[in-house]
Amino acid sequence: MSNPSTVKTRASGPTRLRRRTRVSEFALETLIRVLGFSTIGFVLLIFLFLLREGLPAFFQVSPAALFSTHWYPTYGFFGTLPLILGSLLVTLLAIVIALPLGVATAVFVREVAPQWTREILKPVIEVLAGVPSVVLGFFGMTFVAPLVREVLGAPTGLTAFSGALILAYMALPTIITVAEDALDSVPRSLRDAGLAMGATRWQTIWRVVVPGARSGILTAVMLGMGRAIGETMAVMMVTGNAAVMPTSLVSLFRPIRTMTATIAAEMGEVARGSTHYHMLFGIGIILFILTFLINLAAASAIFQKKRKGGLR
Amino acid sequence: MNRALVQRLGFAFLGLITFVVVVPILLVIGVIVARGIVAINWQFLTTMPHGGMKEGGILPAIVGTLLLTLGTALVAVPIGVGGAVYLSEYARDTRLTRAIRLAIVNLAGIPSIVYGLFGLGMFVLFFRFGTSILAGSLTLAIMTLPVIISTAEEALRAVPQEFRTVSASLGGTRWQGIRTIVLPQALPGIITGVILGLLRAAGETAPILFTVAAFYLPRLPSSPMDQTMTLPYHLYVISTQVPGMPLSIQYGTALVLLALVLSLNIVASVIRRHFRRKRQW
């Protein structure tokens, strides 16, 4: 320390080595930073390319025609309303089915079931999350639709209802997992307080724990909805694909067509650069914005919970 | 009314609903296995389809799905793990970091068919890759990223802070600590996440409709620029586009796809469980 020159000569070899590792380390850390930011880039790229191919449609088709009630692309009718309503109908119906099932299952798994039951149930629900949507669609076509047809006595089993049923089960793993996390994050002290007041476990669950998990359950619903509205293959195979306006309750048991199915079914046959081609990308833009808003809402609920984290 | 009775009825009701949720899941698996197993034999798995796909095997679809998944892994794993390392080890809680997290949530929520449109617009048309394994792998890789990043980040964060502190106190740089201690400790969790992401990619149909998939191509792909048949798209084709298709072949194809995806699923959870038990911290 008192003699810097000796230190310098002794350390010259290792120092040079260290500098080289420092340079390569700097390069690596820069790369990692770039990779970290890459997701923002990908989202922007996706939106950019959707706009590039889809925007022309909004200039070629007037806004009034865009939201008219007829979708006959071969005759130049590009009314997206039946498709948007079709998507909304199927999605909402799916959530109406999946929400009570999902929350009840989450409560059962998390609060009621004994350990061994839980260890059987969790993997089974995980398996459902892993089943490819085309397999569920295939199952829906060959097994559920005939069942629906027989029960309803309808001319076809490929209906909005069959689609919603399949979608509900596809959304269930998401809803159950997120709702379970929400129940789990309700502090123990609240449960104890409920029980100490003389409430039964059942009363504590419904009056204390579930209300306490409200925001998390809302997140679960939003995420499930995002999943359902964007689902393509299963919906295309099961809903019958008729682009008609759902006008009354009967429409639930008639064929219907969603935005996603329209893109998937028609993109293969369309001429590149035609209005129809741009229009399909235009539907993609609508879907992108819709799911973005839904996920933003879900994420803001998630972030809210995190910000309060210190107190829990 | 008796409170204990209410509770017992309530719990029974919840159990009943759980039953309603679980039984169809088992039914799906059971029906596909029972009806598909008759179609499965060595020839079905290892020969080309012929006779308008109504005869022969599904070899090109199996190989196509495996190649596509491999291509997806080659792109998605380095980007995903790198991104996770950044989020867990480097990022501070800034506006930018929050934007990254929002982007990940958003990527995870984009409908698979929109990924298909994006892949068509960017990789197939703009970059002129054509409908090819390359274009499909890139599309699926971007779709898989959020799964890999979130699970890998979770695995990295689970490594105790003390490990990093000790590494730094011994004179290690931040990167040395990550490379020699944090990453190896988080590896099982990262592998689990990668498998979960890839099995999702392997089962997807919508993103590859316009980027890879060949309706009927009875030969094996020879380069990344080739089109290929894939299992999910093949199942879609033979169940909706080909009239008079024997049901046993449809169920057989569904079973092969299901078995591939579920066995990967099981591998992932075995790895997770094994290492969680072995872990000292």
XYZ file of C-alpha atoms in Angstrom:
593
model
C 0.000 0.000 0.000
C 2.837 2.387 0.869
C 4.602 1.484 -2.347
C 2.219 1.712 -5.288
C 4.828 0.823 -7.918
C 5.377 -2.713 -6.620
C 1.675 -3.299 -6.380
C 1.263 -2.134 -9.937
C 3.932 -4.439 -11.376
C 2.622 -7.399 -9.487
C -0.963 -6.808 -10.483
C -0.380 -5.934 -14.114
C -1.153 -9.416 -15.429
C -4.357 -10.034 -13.527
C -5.523 -6.452 -14.061
C -5.361 -6.808 -17.814
C -7.218 -10.096 -17.542
C -9.774 -8.539 -15.299
C -10.287 -5.689 -17.727
C -10.991 -8.133 -20.522
C -13.537 -10.005 -18.448
C -14.992 -6.673 -17.481
C -15.448 -5.743 -21.140
C -17.129 -9.044 -22.013
C -19.206 -8.754 -18.876
C -20.304 -5.291 -19.918
C -21.284 -6.640 -23.328
C -23.282 -9.439 -21.724
C -25.058 -7.145 -19.318
C -25.932 -4.815 -22.180
C -27.325 -7.763 -24.100
C -29.430 -8.780 -21.104
C -30.788 -5.241 -20.823
C -31.712 -5.309 -24.502
C -33.450 -8.678 -24.054
C -35.285 -7.255 -21.048
C -36.641 -4.403 -23.129
C -37.387 -6.649 -26.117
C -40.930 -7.463 -24.975
C -41.932 -3.812 -25.350
C -40.476 -3.923 -28.851
C -42.457 -7.039 -29.730
C -45.754 -5.528 -28.610
C -45.041 -2.441 -30.688
C -44.011 -4.548 -33.688
C -47.205 -6.594 -33.499
C -49.337 -3.468 -33.379
C -47.318 -1.853 -36.181
C -47.734 -4.790 -38.542
C -51.435 -5.085 -37.771
C -51.825 -1.396 -38.606
C -49.702 -1.709 -41.754
C -51.909 -4.447 -43.188
C -55.181 -3.470 -41.557
C -55.484 0.308 -41.727
C -56.272 0.434 -45.473
C -59.526 -1.383 -44.702
C -60.765 1.553 -42.659
C -60.208 3.851 -45.634
C -61.768 1.501 -48.166
C -64.871 0.731 -46.138
C -66.944 3.586 -44.752
C -67.527 3.628 -40.976
C -71.254 3.143 -41.470
C -70.711 0.054 -43.620
C -68.110 -1.171 -41.142
C -70.682 -1.463 -38.397
C -73.565 -2.656 -40.500
C -75.200 -5.991 -39.885
C -74.109 -7.945 -42.964
C -70.836 -9.792 -43.386
C -70.762 -11.097 -46.958
C -67.189 -10.352 -48.061
C -67.586 -11.844 -51.529
C -70.367 -9.323 -52.258
C -68.510 -6.440 -50.666
C -70.473 -6.316 -47.411
C -68.033 -5.877 -44.540
C -70.342 -5.287 -41.583
C -68.387 -6.438 -38.526
C -71.279 -6.090 -36.097
C -72.459 -9.731 -36.259
C -68.885 -10.905 -35.649
C -68.280 -8.537 -32.729
C -71.613 -9.434 -31.157
C -70.929 -13.111 -31.819
C -67.631 -12.878 -29.956
C -69.184 -10.942 -27.083
C -72.141 -13.314 -26.779
C -70.007 -16.432 -26.662
C -67.486 -14.842 -24.301
C -70.061 -13.491 -21.854
C -71.973 -16.758 -21.812
C -68.720 -18.627 -21.195
C -67.901 -16.350 -18.254
C -71.412 -16.704 -16.841
C -70.846 -20.471 -16.834
C -67.224 -20.421 -15.738
C -67.316 -17.812 -12.973
C -69.502 -19.642 -10.427
C -67.875 -22.990 -11.273
C -64.389 -21.505 -11.006
C -64.879 -19.585 -7.789
C -66.673 -22.489 -6.090
C -63.894 -24.869 -7.152
C -61.215 -22.457 -5.954
C -62.957 -22.125 -2.587
C -63.323 -25.889 -2.324
C -59.711 -26.597 -3.256
C -58.230 -23.861 -1.089
C -60.521 -23.743 1.937
C -62.442 -26.983 2.266
C -60.737 -29.961 0.656
C -58.373 -32.061 2.746
C -54.741 -32.205 1.665
C -55.004 -35.488 -0.259
C -57.994 -34.316 -2.304
C -56.191 -31.114 -3.138
C -53.204 -33.073 -4.388
C -55.431 -34.947 -6.828
C -57.472 -31.940 -7.944
C -54.607 -29.557 -8.693
C -52.885 -31.731 -11.329
C -56.212 -32.549 -13.002
C -56.978 -28.846 -13.399
C -53.418 -28.272 -14.640
C -53.970 -30.981 -17.252
C -56.975 -29.068 -18.588
C -54.801 -25.977 -19.006
C -52.434 -28.048 -21.123
C -54.976 -29.583 -23.519
C -54.537 -27.891 -26.935
C -57.536 -25.883 -28.068
C -57.818 -27.850 -31.309
C -58.210 -31.054 -29.282
C -60.969 -29.485 -27.195
C -62.595 -28.222 -30.382
C -62.427 -31.686 -31.867
C -63.939 -33.167 -28.722
C -66.631 -30.488 -28.774
C -67.478 -31.303 -32.390
C -67.603 -35.042 -32.091
C -68.914 -35.447 -28.543
C -70.503 -32.297 -27.071
C -72.314 -30.979 -30.157
C -74.282 -34.209 -30.837
C -75.226 -34.216 -27.149
C -76.450 -30.621 -27.308
C -78.397 -31.387 -30.472
C -80.171 -34.320 -28.891
C -80.956 -32.559 -25.641
C -82.303 -29.460 -27.398
C -83.812 -31.205 -30.366
C -82.163 -28.511 -32.499
C -81.200 -29.033 -36.148
C -77.508 -28.722 -35.261
C -75.449 -28.990 -32.119
C -72.906 -26.505 -33.410
C -74.277 -23.482 -31.564
C -73.183 -20.464 -29.559
C -74.063 -22.434 -26.446
C -71.804 -25.382 -27.321
C -68.987 -22.935 -28.046
C -69.515 -21.137 -24.748
C -69.493 -24.440 -22.891
C -66.117 -25.398 -24.364
C -64.785 -21.867 -23.798
C -65.935 -21.934 -20.181
C -63.851 -25.033 -19.538
C -60.903 -23.460 -21.331
C -61.151 -20.386 -19.117
C -61.598 -22.435 -15.921
C -57.922 -23.230 -15.179
C -57.060 -19.515 -15.397
C -59.999 -18.487 -13.228
C -59.392 -21.209 -10.640
C -55.647 -20.522 -10.319
C -55.989 -16.749 -10.032
C -58.962 -16.995 -7.654
C -57.011 -19.452 -5.496
C -54.117 -17.014 -5.242
C -56.591 -14.302 -4.290
C -58.102 -16.461 -1.521
C -54.611 -17.353 -0.363
C -53.646 -13.700 0.023
C -56.478 -12.976 2.460
C -54.631 -12.579 5.779
C -54.939 -15.330 8.328
C -55.822 -12.847 11.026
C -59.109 -12.045 9.264
C -60.086 -15.709 9.218
C -59.123 -16.109 12.850
C -61.144 -13.036 13.755
C -64.175 -14.453 11.973
C -63.887 -17.794 13.737
C -63.212 -16.117 17.084
C -66.474 -14.181 16.753
C -68.236 -17.520 16.772
C -68.857 -17.820 13.040
C -68.652 -21.248 11.461
C -66.002 -21.947 8.813
C -68.731 -21.714 6.188
C -69.825 -18.279 7.402
C -66.222 -17.099 7.627
C -65.538 -18.232 4.068
C -68.570 -16.473 2.543
C -68.666 -13.343 4.696
C -64.947 -12.715 5.240
C -62.597 -14.639 2.961
C -64.409 -14.425 -0.387
C -65.282 -10.706 -0.030
C -61.666 -10.122 0.982
C -60.514 -11.762 -2.240
C -62.895 -9.704 -4.374
C -60.306 -7.784 -6.374
C -58.376 -10.948 -7.115
C -61.522 -12.714 -8.271
C -62.259 -9.746 -10.522
C -58.775 -10.149 -11.998
C -59.527 -13.827 -12.549
C -62.693 -12.928 -14.450
C -60.879 -10.391 -16.624
C -58.106 -12.835 -17.482
C -60.636 -15.565 -18.211
C -62.513 -13.183 -20.483
C -59.344 -12.231 -22.322
C -58.615 -15.901 -22.832
C -62.148 -16.633 -24.059
C -62.512 -13.741 -26.492
C -59.214 -14.578 -28.185
C -59.802 -18.298 -28.459
C -59.913 -19.407 -32.069
C -59.757 -23.061 -32.987
C -62.217 -24.537 -30.518
C -64.711 -21.772 -31.204
C -64.371 -22.118 -34.944
C -64.948 -25.858 -34.809
C -67.888 -25.781 -32.408
C -69.989 -22.644 -33.011
C -71.129 -23.494 -36.528
C -69.686 -20.366 -38.174
C -72.752 -18.573 -39.445
C -72.246 -14.805 -39.537
C -75.734 -13.864 -38.385
C -76.818 -11.192 -35.932
C -77.601 -12.599 -32.499
C -80.883 -10.798 -31.935
C -82.773 -12.806 -29.354
C -82.230 -15.448 -26.728
C -82.866 -18.120 -29.345
C -79.577 -17.098 -30.966
C -77.823 -18.847 -28.104
C -78.869 -22.144 -29.605
C -78.148 -21.218 -33.208
C -74.851 -21.227 -35.071
C -72.863 -18.073 -34.659
C -69.506 -16.720 -35.769
C -66.796 -14.922 -33.822
C -64.123 -12.447 -34.929
C -61.328 -14.946 -34.353
C -63.025 -17.690 -36.349
C -63.651 -15.294 -39.228
C -59.958 -14.477 -39.522
C -58.921 -18.100 -39.255
C -61.484 -19.377 -41.739
C -61.170 -16.703 -44.413
C -57.515 -15.633 -44.441
C -56.500 -18.778 -46.293
C -58.653 -18.046 -49.340
C -58.390 -14.311 -49.590
C -56.396 -12.446 -52.259
C -53.504 -10.494 -50.774
C -54.050 -6.755 -50.958
C -57.825 -6.979 -51.475
C -60.259 -5.117 -49.244
C -61.258 -8.403 -47.703
C -57.598 -9.134 -46.817
C -57.150 -5.723 -45.171
C -60.480 -6.133 -43.420
C -59.367 -9.377 -41.753
C -56.332 -7.526 -40.390
C -58.729 -4.776 -39.346
C -60.605 -7.332 -37.234
C -57.202 -8.298 -35.837
C -56.693 -4.664 -34.768
C -60.087 -4.663 -33.026
C -59.172 -7.908 -31.229
C -55.749 -6.566 -30.264
C -57.228 -3.410 -28.755
C -60.025 -5.310 -26.981
C -57.682 -7.816 -25.336
C -55.216 -5.027 -24.538
C -57.914 -3.134 -22.637
C -59.119 -6.258 -20.842
C -55.594 -7.180 -19.787
C -54.830 -3.616 -18.783
C -57.834 -3.697 -16.481
C -56.784 -7.067 -15.085
C -53.187 -5.903 -14.657
C -54.191 -2.735 -12.852
C -56.078 -4.881 -10.357
C -52.934 -7.023 -9.977
C -50.707 -3.993 -9.476
C -53.102 -2.560 -6.936
C -52.771 -5.676 -4.856
C -48.984 -5.525 -5.114
C -48.832 -1.927 -4.021
C -50.734 -2.761 -0.869
C -48.372 -5.701 -0.346
C -46.554 -4.202 2.634
C -49.562 -4.419 4.870
C -50.301 -8.056 4.237
C -81.584 -23.602 10.842
C -78.744 -25.533 12.318
C -75.473 -23.789 11.506
C -73.483 -26.990 11.414
C -75.961 -28.457 8.957
C -75.732 -25.379 6.742
C -71.982 -25.721 6.744
C -72.115 -29.394 5.870
C -74.595 -28.783 3.046
C -72.505 -25.863 1.800
C -69.302 -27.875 1.714
C -71.101 -30.728 -0.018
C -72.402 -28.288 -2.611
C -68.906 -26.934 -3.253
C -67.627 -30.473 -3.569
C -70.378 -31.238 -6.064
C -69.435 -28.240 -8.223
C -65.781 -29.239 -8.127
C -66.915 -32.649 -9.290
C -68.794 -31.010 -12.183
C -65.579 -29.200 -13.115
C -63.305 -32.210 -12.853
C -65.409 -34.935 -14.471
C -65.548 -33.414 -17.987
C -61.752 -33.039 -17.902
C -61.361 -36.736 -17.191
C -64.062 -37.447 -19.762
C -62.147 -35.599 -22.507
C -58.976 -37.537 -21.746
C -60.831 -40.814 -21.310
C -62.843 -40.580 -24.531
C -59.851 -39.575 -26.641
C -57.675 -42.322 -25.207
C -60.371 -44.981 -25.521
C -61.336 -44.110 -29.094
C -57.870 -43.176 -30.288
C -55.881 -46.096 -28.965
C -57.280 -48.462 -31.613
C -55.738 -46.364 -34.383
C -52.307 -46.235 -32.791
C -49.750 -48.677 -34.075
C -46.188 -48.520 -35.309
C -47.296 -47.937 -38.877
C -49.578 -45.037 -37.901
C -46.678 -43.272 -36.211
C -43.996 -43.917 -38.789
C -45.483 -43.773 -42.289
C -46.686 -41.095 -44.664
C -50.389 -40.461 -45.082
C -51.862 -41.565 -48.402
C -55.220 -42.132 -50.063
C -56.343 -38.534 -49.379
C -55.046 -38.860 -45.778
C -57.668 -41.525 -45.099
C -54.979 -44.189 -44.948
C -51.442 -44.474 -43.737
C -49.762 -42.676 -40.898
C -49.101 -39.187 -39.614
C -45.286 -39.169 -39.583
C -44.847 -35.790 -41.352
C -47.203 -34.121 -38.881
C -45.303 -35.524 -35.899
C -41.927 -34.542 -37.328
C -43.248 -31.115 -38.296
C -44.511 -30.402 -34.791
C -41.204 -31.537 -33.254
C -39.150 -29.372 -35.638
C -41.397 -26.381 -35.103
C -41.131 -26.767 -31.329
C -37.353 -27.056 -31.594
C -37.202 -23.897 -33.715
C -39.412 -22.096 -31.203
C -37.108 -23.162 -28.365
C -33.991 -21.938 -30.170
C -35.460 -18.438 -30.423
C -37.588 -18.168 -27.292
C -35.267 -19.669 -24.660
C -32.330 -17.233 -24.957
C -34.588 -14.190 -25.252
C -36.907 -15.356 -22.493
C -34.224 -16.334 -19.979
C -32.247 -13.173 -20.758
C -35.331 -11.060 -20.216
C -36.060 -12.848 -16.947
C -32.479 -12.300 -15.720
C -32.858 -8.626 -16.505
C -36.158 -8.319 -14.647
C -35.037 -10.273 -11.621
C -31.396 -9.161 -11.280
C -30.996 -5.757 -12.929
C -34.319 -3.942 -13.215
C -35.250 -1.444 -10.548
C -38.835 -0.441 -9.938
C -38.978 2.315 -12.514
C -41.569 3.451 -15.005
C -39.674 1.547 -17.703
C -39.733 -1.698 -15.732
C -43.431 -1.310 -15.216
C -43.820 -0.796 -18.960
C -41.928 -4.055 -19.550
C -44.226 -5.895 -17.159
C -47.262 -4.435 -18.858
C -45.848 -5.530 -22.221
C -45.443 -9.087 -20.898
C -49.013 -9.168 -19.569
C -50.183 -7.820 -22.895
C -48.166 -10.335 -24.945
C -49.659 -13.124 -22.854
C -53.138 -11.836 -23.600
C -52.904 -11.306 -27.352
C -55.166 -13.858 -29.091
C -53.284 -16.627 -30.846
C -54.934 -15.807 -34.174
C -53.581 -12.245 -33.924
C -50.102 -13.752 -33.572
C -50.909 -15.599 -36.765
C -51.781 -12.323 -38.525
C -48.608 -10.715 -37.185
C -46.476 -13.644 -38.338
C -48.059 -13.449 -41.769
C -47.518 -9.704 -42.033
C -43.981 -9.588 -40.669
C -42.205 -12.882 -41.270
C -44.038 -14.384 -44.242
C -44.621 -11.232 -46.295
C -42.335 -8.422 -45.081
C -39.211 -10.553 -44.496
C -40.195 -12.828 -47.392
C -39.638 -16.040 -45.416
C -42.754 -17.445 -47.077
C -44.889 -19.998 -45.262
C -42.034 -21.864 -43.625
C -40.855 -23.501 -40.423
C -38.693 -20.402 -39.862
C -41.632 -17.985 -40.017
C -43.748 -20.255 -37.804
C -40.993 -20.761 -35.224
C -40.429 -17.014 -34.902
C -44.166 -16.380 -34.529
C -44.582 -19.121 -31.912
C -41.422 -17.966 -30.105
C -42.802 -14.477 -29.533
C -46.083 -16.004 -28.368
C -44.207 -18.263 -25.926
C -42.024 -15.494 -24.454
C -44.359 -14.288 -21.688
C -44.729 -17.802 -20.239
C -40.964 -18.374 -20.216
C -40.134 -14.927 -18.852
C -42.675 -15.058 -16.009
C -41.782 -18.553 -14.815
C -38.025 -18.010 -15.196
C -38.232 -14.726 -13.315
C -40.141 -16.412 -10.523
C -37.470 -19.135 -10.323
C -34.662 -16.548 -10.241
C -36.389 -14.503 -7.550
C -36.827 -17.592 -5.401
C -33.031 -17.846 -5.029
C -32.312 -16.268 -1.617
C -30.773 -12.795 -1.619
C -27.983 -14.017 0.714
C -26.508 -16.114 -2.110
C -25.929 -12.969 -4.136
C -24.582 -11.082 -1.137
C -22.086 -13.835 -0.336
C -20.952 -13.970 -3.949
C -20.390 -10.212 -3.950
C -18.590 -10.311 -0.589
C -16.111 -12.807 -2.024
C -15.229 -10.298 -4.742
C -17.472 -11.664 -7.487
C -19.017 -9.252 -9.918
C -22.745 -9.168 -10.358
C -22.566 -11.210 -13.552
C -20.271 -13.814 -11.942
C -22.776 -14.188 -9.139
C -25.606 -14.652 -11.633
C -23.722 -17.075 -13.856
C -22.160 -19.302 -11.199
C -24.759 -19.170 -8.421
C -28.152 -17.712 -9.236
C -28.710 -19.302 -12.645
C -27.655 -22.847 -11.635
C -29.850 -22.658 -8.527
C -32.827 -21.465 -10.559
C -32.250 -23.919 -13.408
C -34.946 -26.499 -12.521
C -37.553 -23.750 -12.283
C -36.397 -22.251 -15.563
C -36.528 -25.632 -17.317
C -40.058 -26.166 -16.021
C -41.106 -22.806 -17.412
C -39.481 -23.495 -20.761
C -41.282 -26.829 -21.080
C -44.619 -25.269 -20.141
C -44.137 -22.554 -22.740
C -43.059 -24.979 -25.443
C -45.914 -27.400 -24.917
C -48.280 -24.516 -25.393
C -46.527 -23.695 -28.643
C -46.608 -27.335 -29.764
C -50.379 -27.507 -29.378
C -51.213 -24.177 -31.015
C -52.961 -24.085 -34.363
C -54.087 -20.525 -34.998
C -50.606 -18.904 -35.165
C -49.382 -21.434 -37.715
C -52.440 -21.468 -39.990
C -50.920 -18.849 -42.316
C -47.247 -19.115 -41.360
C -46.239 -22.794 -41.637
C -48.989 -25.204 -42.096
C -49.344 -27.408 -45.129
C -52.696 -29.020 -45.771
C -51.239 -32.185 -47.221
C -47.513 -32.636 -47.778
C -46.485 -36.277 -47.630
C -42.751 -35.747 -47.261
C -40.467 -34.610 -44.490
C -39.272 -30.985 -44.482
C -35.629 -30.638 -45.475
C -34.874 -27.033 -44.565
C -36.182 -24.293 -42.275
C -37.665 -22.607 -45.337
C -39.957 -25.571 -46.028
C -43.623 -25.799 -45.223
C -44.634 -28.702 -43.069
C -47.650 -30.540 -41.772
C -48.145 -30.296 -38.022
C -50.202 -32.324 -35.567
C -52.679 -29.648 -34.427
C -53.330 -28.343 -37.922
C -53.612 -31.880 -39.259
C -56.227 -32.666 -36.627
C -58.142 -29.535 -37.628
C -57.934 -30.450 -41.317
C -59.014 -34.054 -41.000
C -61.852 -33.260 -38.622
C -63.378 -30.344 -40.550
C -62.065 -30.172 -44.120
C -61.996 -33.773 -45.301
C -65.403 -35.400 -45.687
C -65.651 -39.091 -44.949
C -62.560 -39.194 -42.765
C -62.534 -42.345 -40.586
C -63.181 -41.342 -36.961
C -60.477 -43.668 -35.685
C -57.776 -41.711 -37.537
C -59.155 -38.448 -36.175
C -59.159 -39.751 -32.619
C -55.754 -41.360 -33.150
C -54.277 -38.026 -34.236
C -55.915 -36.267 -31.285
C -54.465 -38.890 -28.957
C -50.925 -38.503 -30.319
C -51.112 -34.720 -29.886
C -52.608 -35.034 -26.423
C -50.017 -37.607 -25.363
C -47.165 -35.421 -26.604
C -48.415 -32.355 -24.743
C -49.422 -34.120 -21.536
C -46.198 -36.122 -21.280
C -44.235 -32.853 -21.501
C -46.555 -31.504 -18.827
C -45.758 -34.442 -16.582
C -42.019 -34.097 -17.203
C -42.252 -30.439 -16.150
C -44.050 -31.173 -12.907
C -41.741 -34.094 -12.083
C -38.709 -31.833 -12.495
C -40.326 -29.181 -10.354
C -41.282 -31.586 -7.600
C -37.967 -33.450 -7.610
C -35.873 -30.323 -7.216
C -38.170 -28.687 -4.733
C -37.689 -31.679 -2.473
C -33.917 -31.731 -2.979
C -33.481 -28.032 -2.388
C -31.676 -27.046 0.795
C -33.097 -23.536 1.104
